[in-house]
Amino acid sequence: MSIGHIHLRINDRAIVADDGRTLLDICRAEGIHVPTLCHYPGLPDVGACRLCLVEIDGQRRPVPACTTPAEDGMVVRTETAELSDLRRKTLELIFGERNHICPFCPRSGNCELQRQAYAHGMDHVRYDYLFPQLPVDNSHPLFTLDHNRCILCTRCVRACHEWVGAHVLDLDNRGHLTMLIADSGVPIGQSSCVSCGTCVTVCPTGALFEKRSAHWQGRLKPEFMETICPGCGVGCRMHASVRHRQIGELRSSGGPNGNRVLCEVGRFSLVSPLKPRLPDVRVRHGRAWAQRPLQEVLGEIARRLDSPRIAEDPTRVITLLSPRLPLETVTAFVSFMTDVVGSRRWAMLDGMNAEAVRAALGPPEKALPLAGLNDLDDADMFLLIGCHLERSHGVLASYVRRAVLQRRAKLVKLNPNHTWLTDWTDLWLPVPRGRDQLALAAILKYLVDAGQTRFPIPPPLLKALQNVSDDDIRVATGVPADALREAARLYGEAQRPIILCGRGLTRHGPGGLVGALNLVKATQRRTPAGRWRLMELPIGGNSAGARLLGPAELNLDSLNPQTAELAFVVISDDDQAWPREWLNKLRAVTYVIALVAREHDVLDVAHAAIPTATWSERAGTFVNVEGRVQKSRRLMPPPESCVDEIQFVSTLARSWRGLSFTWSPPTLPTSIRHLADDHMVPSGPGDEGVDLMGLEALTAT
Ligand code: SF4
Ligand code: SF4
Ligand code: SF4
Ligand code: FES
């Protein structure tokens, strides 16, 4: 045996393999077929189904290939008459144990159990059927759990635990009474399930099936296409099964860093639109809509753009863009606004304060180098500030849950709202809105007190800090000083802490994000690549991409509608709920043009509506939370009635100004992080821009 390698024979073939692998791994790598049911790539094996049995010389009975480590000198057989007979018997027992009536199953034709039965020539069952009376759990709105078809392979249990970190599913009871349960035996729809659908994806039978696509199977095979999810800044990669202009299912195809799950948005919501398509170009007449030709609507918009009020002040034109749009569409509108209209008043509809992020981190091309998704996988402590991860970045919540569940990572949450993840925290700091900066300064003060910082503080400030009492801190931050001291202890003791900063942290300006940066800088928390152990989390699929187009001069939260005369609202099929105030503000704008794929609340306040393509009917560029530039793919063509947004602004520019408006696509490297690398902060201790203002503010309280 050479170091690290073993020599063995499988089916009379001499094989050299890496040490430490299972027989199944080696067979798969060598192209030797071994049937499996409970094995799923990437999940730990448990040897539950016994279908992968193989014979080994010297062993009295066959062993499961999936759980047997290969050893030097082994002589293995995977195909013998005895093994075939054994596997067929195993399949018959599985079929007879529960109610696998294939013609009535939504997975028929796409079921691993059925496929194995055919492959092993199992045309009938020679044992008595048990026909147990088992329940069908239909309590979840998105999928069904039919215990009659469950083969207890535990793929779903392992995926929910290992990948999702939710640990909702488990087995209860023993022997033939064994049942899959959710939590402590509640209906799955009432359990702590986060609706990611990973269990449905890995289930080999019709035991777990998606309600929306239950009857989608058919004789025509779907086409599988790779794309990315525009749902949030994580930008998960996924593959879609598409047939007849319909998406059957979306599955993770190994996210940006090998992550294997999607969240509810990517897995279900993107393909479960509740609202009908906008069928045609239309304009409002009183309370009713009337269908009109596009040219007529463009003419009307051009006429309004020529109005004296807009001619006098072009910034009376505003544009609001969904963060789920490709960068090409966003760029076209921003160019149109800037170069043709003469207004930089555009904003992404993500509720983020991009100006504050820019002020704290610098412009994207020179932004501080921050941690990436890979760095979450070895973090031993998370400090979550101003984010509701389960809702905003569902897959990141999985990273955090996995770390807490599997690596015993510490979790501290600084947010006034109690969310599902709050129950997983070691410490919850319900700091009232607007006081994050002071709370972070207080944590820094306690780190300074404990001698855990590595930056010089001017003696007068140090003295002033020492004079800040616990009571002052409680009054200033709204939480007990002991809790903040404990947060400082947990952060200070962690070796690889990561601070995750959400939208809420910058709502009141850059101070909160600066406070979080102070913590990582003052304690010199860097990744091995020298990045600061902090992630700022853009909300939408292209919130980060839009920042590359320069500062937007519109903040919808502070918009005075009296200063807007005409608004373009470009949202495709982004169905995220709008705050009531946004609609109220738009209601006061003289003329609103909505470019939407489906019916949306904005149509209540719009004067003209243009039908556009959905996310799956267009291709484009997205930039994710770690600056990775990714391409989404067009999965199907849009209906003929749809108007392409880029064509729309080009034609409008022509018909209004006679300008041949040329939109130039953004030229991006594969990752904008490379740009940041040029501005890497030198490693080693030092103050490197620790902003003392937060600490000064604390002493002033
Ligand atoms: S529900 Fe599906 S994945 Fe889960 S144990 Fe049953 S058969 Fe296996
Ligand atoms: S949907 Fe996700 S969280 Fe819910 S049981 Fe399945 S794997 Fe677990
Ligand atoms: S985490 Fe974001 S990108 Fe990933 S599936 Fe969910 S919404 Fe889509
Ligand atoms: S695949 Fe090996 S026991 Fe199931």
XYZ file of C-alpha atoms and ligand atoms in Angstrom:
729
model
C 0.000 0.000 0.000
C 1.518 3.319 -1.061
C 0.941 6.161 1.386
C -2.632 7.405 1.153
C -3.610 4.764 -1.416
C -5.080 1.282 -1.241
C -5.215 -1.521 -3.809
C -8.323 -3.662 -4.110
C -10.219 -5.743 -6.657
C -13.826 -5.049 -7.568
C -15.532 -7.448 -9.992
C -12.085 -8.760 -10.939
C -10.777 -5.298 -11.757
C -7.631 -4.088 -10.024
C -8.305 -0.665 -8.540
C -6.100 1.857 -6.802
C -8.063 4.294 -4.651
C -7.549 6.942 -2.016
C -7.587 5.604 1.496
C -10.540 6.498 3.731
C -13.309 6.127 1.151
C -16.306 3.841 1.215
C -16.765 1.015 -1.247
C -19.682 2.892 -2.791
C -17.543 6.004 -3.341
C -14.917 3.962 -5.117
C -17.478 2.086 -7.233
C -19.086 5.366 -8.307
C -15.704 6.884 -9.135
C -14.800 3.801 -11.198
C -18.133 3.694 -13.040
C -19.213 0.459 -11.338
C -22.965 0.436 -10.812
C -24.266 -0.303 -7.319
C -27.988 0.302 -6.724
C -28.845 2.608 -3.816
C -31.900 4.157 -2.208
C -30.952 5.722 1.111
C -27.649 7.104 -0.176
C -27.705 10.723 -1.364
C -24.558 12.508 -2.557
C -23.226 14.818 0.115
C -25.248 13.377 2.999
C -23.687 11.082 5.599
C -24.606 7.451 4.921
C -26.586 5.380 7.395
C -27.065 2.033 5.640
C -30.838 2.056 6.016
C -32.134 0.411 2.830
C -29.668 -2.500 2.304
C -29.957 -2.192 -1.464
C -26.271 -1.520 -1.979
C -25.156 -4.843 -0.494
C -21.919 -6.228 -1.953
C -19.924 -9.389 -1.295
C -16.411 -9.285 0.122
C -14.094 -12.286 0.200
C -13.729 -13.533 3.747
C -16.973 -11.954 5.001
C -19.769 -14.333 5.933
C -22.559 -12.125 4.626
C -22.939 -9.198 2.220
C -22.274 -5.695 3.560
C -23.684 -2.298 2.544
C -21.239 -0.581 0.183
C -22.318 2.880 1.315
C -21.132 2.464 4.907
C -18.242 0.021 4.477
C -14.796 1.634 4.323
C -12.639 0.191 1.565
C -9.501 -1.573 2.763
C -6.262 -2.531 1.138
C -6.413 -6.023 -0.380
C -10.215 -6.311 -0.400
C -11.798 -8.502 -3.094
C -15.312 -7.232 -3.782
C -18.195 -8.363 -5.992
C -21.107 -6.065 -6.770
C -23.003 -8.228 -9.289
C -23.802 -11.854 -8.458
C -26.969 -13.921 -8.760
C -27.211 -14.030 -4.947
C -26.933 -10.257 -4.669
C -29.569 -9.739 -7.365
C -31.915 -12.067 -5.548
C -31.247 -10.370 -2.234
C -31.843 -6.911 -3.692
C -35.069 -7.999 -5.320
C -36.266 -9.453 -2.007
C -35.350 -6.197 -0.264
C -37.387 -4.251 -2.804
C -40.353 -6.600 -2.454
C -40.264 -6.193 1.328
C -40.171 -2.401 0.944
C -43.133 -2.520 -1.443
C -45.117 -4.893 0.754
C -44.462 -2.988 3.963
C -46.471 0.109 2.995
C -48.896 1.161 0.295
C -46.864 1.735 -2.858
C -49.615 1.753 -5.466
C -47.591 3.338 -8.269
C -50.418 4.308 -10.672
C -51.872 6.563 -7.963
C -48.602 8.217 -6.984
C -47.556 11.675 -8.210
C -43.942 10.487 -8.492
C -44.779 7.558 -10.762
C -42.393 7.714 -13.715
C -39.895 9.743 -11.711
C -39.486 7.585 -8.606
C -36.234 5.975 -7.532
C -37.995 3.073 -5.813
C -40.061 2.327 -8.913
C -36.937 2.565 -11.079
C -35.080 0.098 -8.866
C -38.031 -2.299 -8.976
C -38.042 -2.235 -12.784
C -34.258 -2.578 -12.896
C -34.425 -5.681 -10.703
C -37.247 -7.285 -12.677
C -39.634 -6.986 -9.752
C -43.007 -7.431 -11.436
C -44.853 -8.557 -8.304
C -44.393 -9.011 -4.570
C -44.126 -12.574 -3.282
C -44.864 -11.656 0.341
C -48.081 -10.615 2.015
C -48.834 -6.924 1.703
C -49.273 -5.386 5.141
C -51.577 -2.605 3.867
C -51.090 -0.486 7.013
C -53.528 2.351 7.634
C -51.139 5.293 7.574
C -51.925 8.995 7.611
C -51.347 11.534 4.852
C -50.069 14.770 6.378
C -51.436 17.505 4.164
C -50.987 20.261 6.726
C -48.131 22.064 4.976
C -49.249 24.611 2.384
C -46.465 23.719 -0.071
C -45.928 19.974 0.142
C -47.541 16.773 1.347
C -46.087 13.991 3.476
C -47.716 10.678 2.608
C -46.525 8.103 5.141
C -47.896 5.326 2.928
C -45.013 5.847 0.520
C -42.266 6.522 3.028
C -39.503 3.901 2.939
C -37.811 5.315 6.073
C -34.601 5.974 4.192
C -34.006 9.111 6.357
C -32.634 11.141 3.472
C -35.049 13.922 4.451
C -34.072 13.682 8.125
C -30.384 13.977 7.305
C -30.834 16.785 4.756
C -32.997 18.807 7.144
C -30.382 18.398 9.869
C -27.117 18.538 7.935
C -27.879 21.046 5.199
C -30.776 23.143 6.402
C -29.758 23.053 10.042
C -33.438 23.014 10.983
C -33.568 19.508 12.476
C -37.339 19.335 12.110
C -37.622 15.698 11.023
C -36.810 12.515 12.869
C -37.895 8.911 13.210
C -40.172 7.809 16.019
C -40.884 4.317 17.341
C -39.177 1.089 16.268
C -39.609 -1.791 13.835
C -42.693 -1.757 11.639
C -44.152 1.004 13.841
C -41.382 3.413 12.850
C -42.751 6.710 11.558
C -41.266 9.904 10.232
C -42.198 12.767 12.562
C -41.891 16.541 12.554
C -40.698 18.113 15.817
C -42.192 16.048 18.597
C -44.944 14.587 16.439
C -46.970 17.584 15.285
C -48.407 17.965 11.764
C -45.574 19.219 9.579
C -47.484 22.390 8.729
C -47.478 23.289 12.437
C -43.856 22.361 13.040
C -40.718 24.495 13.064
C -40.239 23.709 9.352
C -38.776 26.683 7.447
C -40.387 25.568 4.160
C -37.136 25.206 2.239
C -38.352 22.060 0.455
C -34.981 20.323 0.746
C -36.656 17.210 2.159
C -38.953 17.112 -0.881
C -35.973 17.416 -3.201
C -34.083 14.487 -1.691
C -37.034 12.127 -1.130
C -36.624 9.127 -3.464
C -40.337 8.246 -3.530
C -43.707 9.956 -3.597
C -43.738 10.252 0.198
C -42.859 13.943 0.045
C -44.182 15.773 -2.977
C -44.680 19.383 -3.921
C -48.350 20.312 -4.178
C -47.944 22.811 -7.002
C -46.268 20.362 -9.365
C -47.857 17.125 -8.109
C -49.448 16.401 -11.471
C -46.680 17.831 -13.596
C -45.101 14.477 -14.412
C -45.802 13.241 -17.889
C -44.415 11.335 -20.771
C -42.424 14.255 -22.160
C -39.157 14.683 -20.310
C -38.444 18.197 -19.066
C -35.360 20.149 -19.992
C -33.048 20.958 -17.068
C -31.560 24.431 -17.111
C -29.114 26.161 -14.802
C -29.831 29.651 -13.579
C -29.619 31.723 -10.419
C -32.246 32.848 -7.967
C -32.903 36.605 -8.074
C -34.720 36.443 -4.731
C -32.020 37.945 -2.532
C -28.395 38.956 -2.427
C -27.122 35.419 -1.821
C -27.746 34.563 -5.485
C -28.171 30.795 -5.031
C -27.532 28.703 -8.098
C -30.354 26.406 -9.074
C -31.574 24.236 -11.852
C -35.057 24.353 -13.218
C -36.996 21.604 -14.918
C -38.882 23.231 -17.768
C -41.449 21.835 -20.158
C -44.077 23.530 -22.324
C -43.216 26.987 -20.965
C -43.780 25.763 -17.423
C -41.331 25.291 -14.593
C -41.883 22.014 -12.785
C -39.408 22.360 -9.977
C -36.500 24.497 -8.845
C -33.647 22.765 -7.044
C -30.388 23.953 -5.606
C -27.538 23.119 -7.925
C -24.888 23.810 -5.330
C -25.012 27.457 -4.323
C -22.230 30.006 -4.683
C -19.973 28.024 -2.366
C -21.381 24.529 -2.638
C -24.384 25.249 -0.462
C -27.094 22.688 -1.245
C -30.313 24.321 -0.172
C -32.646 27.011 -1.398
C -34.994 28.918 0.853
C -38.757 29.099 0.468
C -38.450 32.002 -1.980
C -36.113 30.206 -4.375
C -37.616 26.758 -3.988
C -41.316 27.626 -4.069
C -42.347 31.297 -4.224
C -40.665 32.156 -7.527
C -42.814 29.569 -9.278
C -45.976 29.973 -7.240
C -47.260 33.303 -8.493
C -50.634 34.088 -7.060
C -51.334 37.074 -9.275
C -52.413 36.899 -12.950
C -50.286 38.312 -15.781
C -50.853 41.822 -17.018
C -52.197 40.998 -20.490
C -51.714 44.241 -22.414
C -50.562 47.854 -22.490
C -53.226 49.931 -20.768
C -54.021 53.357 -19.415
C -56.288 54.411 -16.630
C -59.622 56.113 -17.283
C -60.995 57.037 -13.890
C -61.277 53.780 -11.971
C -61.148 51.579 -15.071
C -58.336 50.506 -17.390
C -58.451 50.719 -21.190
C -56.179 48.818 -23.528
C -54.104 51.172 -25.724
C -51.334 50.753 -28.313
C -47.806 51.096 -26.917
C -47.006 53.955 -29.331
C -49.877 55.997 -27.961
C -48.717 55.474 -24.366
C -45.131 56.355 -25.309
C -46.465 59.529 -26.949
C -48.349 60.451 -23.802
C -45.261 59.875 -21.633
C -43.158 61.992 -24.036
C -45.775 64.761 -23.877
C -45.644 64.733 -20.082
C -41.843 64.698 -20.079
C -42.077 67.886 -22.159
C -44.240 69.610 -19.557
C -42.960 72.995 -18.308
C -42.508 71.707 -14.743
C -40.235 68.865 -15.874
C -38.442 71.076 -18.413
C -37.718 73.479 -15.565
C -36.572 70.733 -13.199
C -35.907 67.268 -14.716
C -35.374 65.800 -11.244
C -39.164 65.773 -11.021
C -38.848 62.490 -12.916
C -38.090 59.553 -10.648
C -37.514 55.850 -11.280
C -38.022 52.978 -8.875
C -36.517 49.622 -9.743
C -36.952 46.155 -8.326
C -33.709 44.721 -6.932
C -34.651 41.451 -8.646
C -34.082 42.931 -12.111
C -30.962 42.026 -14.086
C -28.249 44.648 -14.048
C -28.769 45.246 -17.782
C -32.337 46.477 -17.187
C -31.320 48.557 -14.178
C -28.455 50.096 -16.155
C -30.719 50.932 -19.090
C -33.095 52.875 -16.842
C -30.306 54.574 -14.910
C -28.651 55.618 -18.210
C -31.980 56.847 -19.531
C -32.567 58.874 -16.383
C -29.055 60.292 -16.232
C -28.234 60.806 -19.910
C -31.635 61.523 -21.441
C -33.874 62.896 -18.690
C -31.150 64.584 -16.640
C -32.230 63.220 -13.260
C -30.301 60.968 -10.890
C -33.393 60.439 -8.775
C -33.660 56.691 -9.043
C -33.811 54.115 -6.274
C -33.866 50.387 -5.788
C -37.018 49.119 -4.109
C -35.149 47.249 -1.408
C -35.667 49.606 1.517
C -31.909 49.859 1.917
C -30.061 53.034 2.704
C -27.433 52.646 -0.040
C -26.032 56.075 0.772
C -25.306 55.023 4.367
C -23.662 51.791 3.191
C -21.520 53.769 0.780
C -20.575 56.241 3.489
C -19.536 53.441 5.854
C -17.831 51.039 3.439
C -16.757 53.317 0.619
C -17.789 53.100 -3.054
C -18.088 49.501 -4.305
C -14.956 49.693 -6.421
C -12.937 50.729 -3.376
C -15.002 49.111 -0.648
C -13.356 47.480 2.327
C -12.659 43.774 1.790
C -15.300 41.889 3.755
C -15.936 38.224 4.536
C -17.619 35.937 2.000
C -20.000 32.991 2.197
C -17.165 30.484 2.686
C -16.130 32.311 5.830
C -19.519 31.547 7.379
C -18.718 27.857 7.282
C -15.983 28.044 9.880
C -17.368 30.865 12.029
C -17.601 30.030 15.724
C -19.729 33.020 16.645
C -22.319 35.136 14.839
C -23.380 38.617 15.768
C -26.569 39.402 13.829
C -27.476 43.068 13.697
C -30.510 44.658 12.092
C -31.485 41.633 10.044
C -34.320 39.149 9.912
C -32.275 36.489 8.121
C -35.040 33.908 7.884
C -37.063 36.356 5.815
C -34.413 38.347 3.973
C -31.705 35.751 3.204
C -33.224 32.361 4.001
C -30.183 30.344 3.014
C -27.905 32.410 5.251
C -30.182 31.463 8.139
C -29.293 27.845 7.268
C -25.583 28.645 7.523
C -26.174 30.100 10.976
C -28.424 27.256 12.175
C -25.948 24.654 10.915
C -23.121 26.356 12.763
C -25.124 26.525 15.984
C -26.452 22.979 15.698
C -23.378 21.190 14.420
C -20.423 23.273 15.576
C -21.893 24.774 18.738
C -21.201 28.251 17.367
C -22.424 31.089 19.575
C -25.237 33.289 18.349
C -25.909 36.827 19.533
C -28.721 38.798 17.983
C -29.091 42.534 18.225
C -32.574 43.370 16.984
C -35.781 44.480 18.699
C -37.879 41.859 16.870
C -38.295 38.333 18.130
C -37.991 35.976 15.153
C -37.688 32.230 14.785
C -33.893 32.457 14.970
C -34.141 34.298 18.285
C -34.934 30.970 19.946
C -31.526 29.715 18.823
C -29.530 32.569 20.323
C -27.172 32.462 23.267
C -27.996 36.094 23.820
C -30.723 38.335 22.448
C -30.260 42.087 22.738
C -33.563 43.796 21.836
C -31.901 47.167 21.241
C -34.567 49.703 20.194
C -34.382 51.066 16.657
C -31.826 53.797 16.112
C -29.652 52.818 19.091
C -27.507 50.152 17.410
C -24.540 52.462 17.145
C -24.556 53.116 20.890
C -25.013 49.427 21.704
C -22.049 48.528 19.480
C -19.983 51.286 21.078
C -20.895 49.866 24.500
C -19.752 46.377 23.412
C -16.503 47.947 22.214
C -16.087 49.753 25.529
C -16.414 46.455 27.408
C -13.856 44.890 25.071
C -11.542 47.823 25.815
C -12.171 47.357 29.562
C -11.254 43.673 29.218
C -8.065 44.512 27.323
C -9.251 42.656 24.228
C -8.769 45.418 21.700
C -5.663 46.300 19.793
C -5.940 49.960 19.005
C -4.745 53.029 20.835
C -7.339 55.262 22.449
C -6.395 58.838 23.298
C -6.057 59.055 27.121
C -8.838 61.667 27.585
C -11.314 59.457 25.712
C -10.166 56.394 27.643
C -10.738 58.230 30.898
C -14.144 59.422 29.752
C -15.063 55.866 28.747
C -14.095 54.542 32.167
C -16.449 57.084 33.670
C -19.452 55.830 31.687
C -21.479 53.849 34.198
C -23.508 50.712 33.543
C -26.584 52.746 34.278
C -25.646 55.343 31.635
C -25.227 52.502 29.169
C -28.588 50.958 30.023
C -30.330 54.296 29.500
C -28.440 54.998 26.258
C -28.892 51.604 24.637
C -32.206 50.440 26.067
C -30.749 47.088 27.193
C -29.054 46.087 30.468
C -25.328 46.728 30.604
C -24.729 43.144 31.775
C -26.191 41.831 28.522
C -23.884 44.057 26.479
C -20.928 43.002 28.630
C -21.862 39.369 27.956
C -22.042 40.098 24.209
C -18.541 41.584 24.452
C -17.339 38.486 26.285
C -18.790 36.116 23.667
C -17.366 38.192 20.837
C -13.993 38.595 22.524
C -13.637 34.874 23.261
C -14.594 33.727 19.764
C -11.743 32.870 17.415
C -13.626 33.340 14.150
C -16.633 35.576 14.799
C -18.630 37.022 11.914
C -20.841 40.081 12.154
C -23.841 39.966 9.805
C -25.264 43.429 9.194
C -28.754 43.753 7.769
C -30.862 46.508 6.336
C -32.027 47.707 9.767
C -28.505 48.694 10.778
C -28.220 51.455 8.182
C -31.785 52.709 8.353
C -30.733 55.703 10.457
C -27.455 56.433 8.672
C -23.983 54.956 8.456
C -23.282 55.045 12.219
C -24.441 51.491 12.956
C -22.351 49.945 10.196
C -19.365 52.045 11.235
C -19.882 50.760 14.802
C -19.842 47.151 13.563
C -16.698 47.822 11.521
C -15.107 49.326 14.618
C -15.589 46.029 16.438
C -13.833 43.950 13.782
C -11.076 46.472 13.271
C -10.421 47.139 16.936
C -10.107 43.411 17.600
C -8.361 42.706 14.269
C -10.855 40.036 13.272
C -9.810 38.964 9.790
C -10.260 35.885 7.663
C -7.149 33.964 6.532
C -7.436 35.940 3.272
C -7.201 39.175 5.238
C -10.852 40.190 4.912
C -12.667 41.804 7.781
C -14.976 39.321 9.480
C -18.141 41.223 8.668
C -20.761 40.897 5.945
C -23.105 43.640 4.901
C -26.182 42.006 3.422
C -27.747 43.647 0.370
C -31.389 42.640 0.248
C -32.336 42.023 -3.366
C -30.702 39.884 -6.035
C -29.142 43.002 -7.554
C -29.012 45.492 -4.685
C -25.233 45.064 -4.735
C -25.117 45.304 -8.538
C -27.055 48.561 -8.586
C -24.516 50.146 -6.254
C -21.955 49.832 -9.042
C -23.922 52.392 -11.028
C -22.998 55.193 -8.656
C -24.962 56.841 -5.895
C -28.710 56.960 -6.415
C -30.109 60.277 -5.341
C -33.512 59.089 -4.279
C -34.470 57.611 -0.961
C -38.035 56.436 -1.165
C -38.467 56.604 2.592
C -37.686 60.318 2.609
C -39.250 61.177 -0.779
C -41.482 64.219 -0.768
C -44.050 63.257 -3.435
C -44.675 66.936 -4.188
C -41.208 66.974 -5.764
C -42.077 64.210 -8.240
C -44.150 64.732 -11.363
C -43.609 61.501 -13.235
C -42.502 58.102 -11.934
C -41.364 54.947 -13.705
C -41.889 51.896 -11.501
C -40.124 48.855 -12.944
C -40.769 45.678 -10.990
C -41.335 42.759 -13.359
C -42.880 39.992 -11.197
C -41.249 41.009 -7.926
C -44.134 40.284 -5.573
C -42.563 41.463 -2.349
C -44.997 43.336 -0.165
C -44.676 47.100 -0.297
C -44.960 49.252 2.804
C -48.201 51.219 2.684
C -46.251 54.512 2.750
C -44.601 53.753 -0.604
C -47.994 53.413 -2.275
C -49.277 56.538 -0.552
C -46.306 58.520 -1.801
C -46.754 57.307 -5.358
C -50.458 58.130 -5.186
C -49.461 61.784 -4.885
C -47.252 61.684 -8.016
C -48.972 63.192 -11.085
C -48.250 60.362 -13.539
C -47.036 56.862 -12.674
C -45.991 54.321 -15.312
C -45.831 50.766 -13.976
C -43.786 48.194 -15.891
C -44.994 44.941 -14.367
C -45.307 41.300 -15.356
C -48.201 40.550 -13.043
C -50.903 42.406 -11.252
C -49.468 44.309 -8.329
C -50.635 46.838 -5.729
C -48.753 49.532 -7.624
C -51.414 49.324 -10.343
C -53.814 50.960 -7.853
C -51.789 54.162 -8.135
C -50.524 53.828 -11.733
C -51.818 55.766 -14.755
C -50.242 53.572 -17.413
C -49.260 49.919 -17.214
C -46.853 48.061 -19.495
C -46.638 44.240 -19.423
C -43.089 42.913 -19.081
C -41.292 39.584 -18.770
C -41.000 37.604 -15.538
C -37.676 36.634 -13.933
C -37.670 33.312 -15.785
C -38.327 34.894 -19.187
C -35.163 37.002 -19.253
C -31.424 36.545 -18.899
C -29.057 38.933 -17.204
C -26.314 39.791 -14.775
C -26.495 39.770 -10.986
C -23.975 40.675 -8.290
C -24.327 38.845 -5.001
C -23.502 39.638 -1.366
C -19.859 38.762 -1.790
C -19.427 40.632 -5.052
C -19.677 37.565 -7.262
C -20.925 38.403 -10.746
C -23.386 35.768 -11.972
C -25.565 35.249 -15.023
C -29.195 34.256 -14.899
C -30.566 32.332 -17.839
C -33.757 32.757 -19.811
C -35.786 29.630 -19.133
C -38.582 30.357 -21.598
C -39.661 33.141 -23.957
C -42.069 35.794 -22.641
C -45.605 36.050 -24.071
C -45.819 38.152 -27.226
C -47.687 40.910 -25.418
C -44.645 41.671 -23.244
C -42.613 44.797 -23.798
C -38.872 44.598 -23.249
C -37.907 47.325 -20.747
C -34.678 48.182 -22.572
C -36.580 48.561 -25.852
C -39.111 50.651 -23.975
C -36.615 53.280 -22.780
C -34.783 53.249 -26.117
C -38.001 53.905 -28.046
C -39.094 56.517 -25.537
C -35.787 58.377 -25.897
C -36.226 58.326 -29.674
C -39.837 59.416 -29.716
C -39.331 62.089 -27.057
C -35.992 63.641 -27.893
C -35.279 62.106 -31.272
C -32.224 60.694 -29.550
C -30.809 57.428 -30.591
C -30.308 56.362 -27.018
C -27.549 53.825 -26.712
C -27.591 51.772 -23.633
C -24.243 50.283 -22.714
C -24.171 47.132 -20.649
C -22.004 47.271 -17.543
C -18.609 45.740 -18.099
C -17.824 43.691 -15.055
C -15.097 41.269 -14.116
C -16.269 37.904 -12.792
C -16.101 39.264 -9.279
C -16.054 42.837 -8.094
C -14.195 41.587 -5.039
C -11.060 41.603 -7.176
C -11.395 45.343 -7.301
C -11.510 45.489 -3.535
C -8.369 43.343 -3.277
C -6.362 46.289 -4.579
C -7.461 48.194 -1.541
C -6.748 45.487 0.985
C -5.824 46.861 4.380
C -2.355 45.699 5.480
C -2.540 42.913 8.061
C -1.291 43.208 11.620
C -2.442 45.141 14.632
C -3.205 48.806 14.381
C -6.155 51.138 14.590
C -6.681 51.368 10.795
C -9.569 53.660 10.803
C -11.358 52.696 13.998
C -13.855 55.494 14.174
C -13.788 56.972 17.651
C -16.992 58.916 17.125
C -19.144 56.056 18.354
C -17.176 55.845 21.576
C -17.286 59.602 21.941
C -21.049 59.498 21.469
C -21.242 56.919 24.243
C -19.318 59.137 26.631
C -21.640 62.002 25.768
C -24.769 60.093 26.835
S -40.227 10.857 3.489
Fe -39.010 10.255 1.710
S -36.924 10.881 2.217
Fe -38.080 10.887 4.105
S -37.706 8.894 5.034
Fe -39.603 8.739 3.850
S -38.984 8.043 1.834
Fe -37.138 8.734 2.851
S -39.014 21.875 4.232
Fe -36.904 22.201 4.950
S -37.130 22.727 7.118
Fe -39.083 21.825 6.463
S -38.898 19.679 7.029
Fe -38.253 19.876 4.878
S -36.013 20.139 4.967
Fe -36.807 20.514 7.022
S -31.360 32.626 -0.144
Fe -31.877 34.221 -1.617
S -30.940 33.579 -3.532
Fe -31.026 31.758 -2.178
S -32.955 30.732 -2.663
Fe -33.381 32.143 -0.993
S -34.068 34.034 -1.998
Fe -33.058 32.801 -3.555
S -27.745 2.885 -0.130
Fe -26.508 1.665 1.143
S -27.893 0.893 2.582
Fe -29.094 2.229 1.397
